[in-house]
Amino acid sequence: MHRLFVALRPPPAIRALLAAAQGGVPGARWQDDDQLHVTLRFVGEVERPVAEEIAAVLGQIHAPAITVAVAGVGAFDKQGRVDTLWAGLAPAAPLAHLHRKVDQALVRVGLEPERRTYLPHVTLARLARGAGVGPAIERWRADHAALASPAFAVDAMVLYESRLAREGAMYEPIARYPLG
């Protein structure tokens, strides 16, 4: 089985800016440089023939390069408990458009369509149950609310394989698809 996702990789200067915003929340598992990306579509576990179909259909997507900027921070929660800290990207529209193209291509190879609302972001940290309780998370959000970058171009999307390990997920690029 191959655990796959499609993502965009910010340039090194943007990843450095994001890394500088990491810290200050006890128990947070901060993403390392290799993990900083903008997910377009999580695929999940698939057999090799489906993975090959996915790789092929992604190569048929035509879309322009995207110019965005880092724009603030936020958090996701599950059942009222924050489990993810992230940096947002703007404008969201071009990223959402590319997300829809990727989703439609994956549906053509038999995957279920994405049901969640797409929110373009870069995950900065994951929080275990009970980690970074309330005040530290709110302080981090307040301290980084104005996190911003100059506009930057993303000229390729990448199909990644995710391997789960004790120290966290390891992402291996499988294929790169130019935009533009």
GROMACS .gro file of C-alpha atoms in nm, residues 5 11 23 28 31 37 42 46 74 83-84 89 96 103 105 121 129 131 133-134 142 153 179:
model
   23
    5PHE     CA    1  -0.099   1.313  -0.108
   11PRO     CA    2   1.045   2.801  -0.166
   23GLY     CA    3   0.817   2.722   1.911
   28ALA     CA    4   0.392   2.058   2.011
   31GLN     CA    5   0.719   2.015   1.140
   37HIS     CA    6   0.400   2.194   0.226
   42PHE     CA    7  -0.483   1.387   0.064
   46VAL     CA    8  -0.387   0.287  -0.232
   74GLY     CA    9  -0.472   2.949   1.280
   83ASP     CA   10  -0.459   1.943   1.741
   84THR     CA   11  -0.292   2.143   1.461
   89LEU     CA   12  -0.203   3.145   0.248
   96ALA     CA   13  -0.885   2.628  -0.431
  103ASP     CA   14  -0.986   1.641  -0.689
  105ALA     CA   15  -0.873   1.413  -1.171
  121HIS     CA   16  -0.248   2.626   0.479
  129ARG     CA   17  -0.384   1.515   2.349
  131ALA     CA   18  -0.022   1.920   2.484
  133VAL     CA   19  -0.293   2.357   2.688
  134GLY     CA   20  -0.498   2.671   2.619
  142ALA     CA   21  -0.154   3.620   1.921
  153ALA     CA   22   0.538   3.176  -0.694
  179LEU     CA   23   0.246   2.444  -1.348
   0.00000   0.00000   0.00000
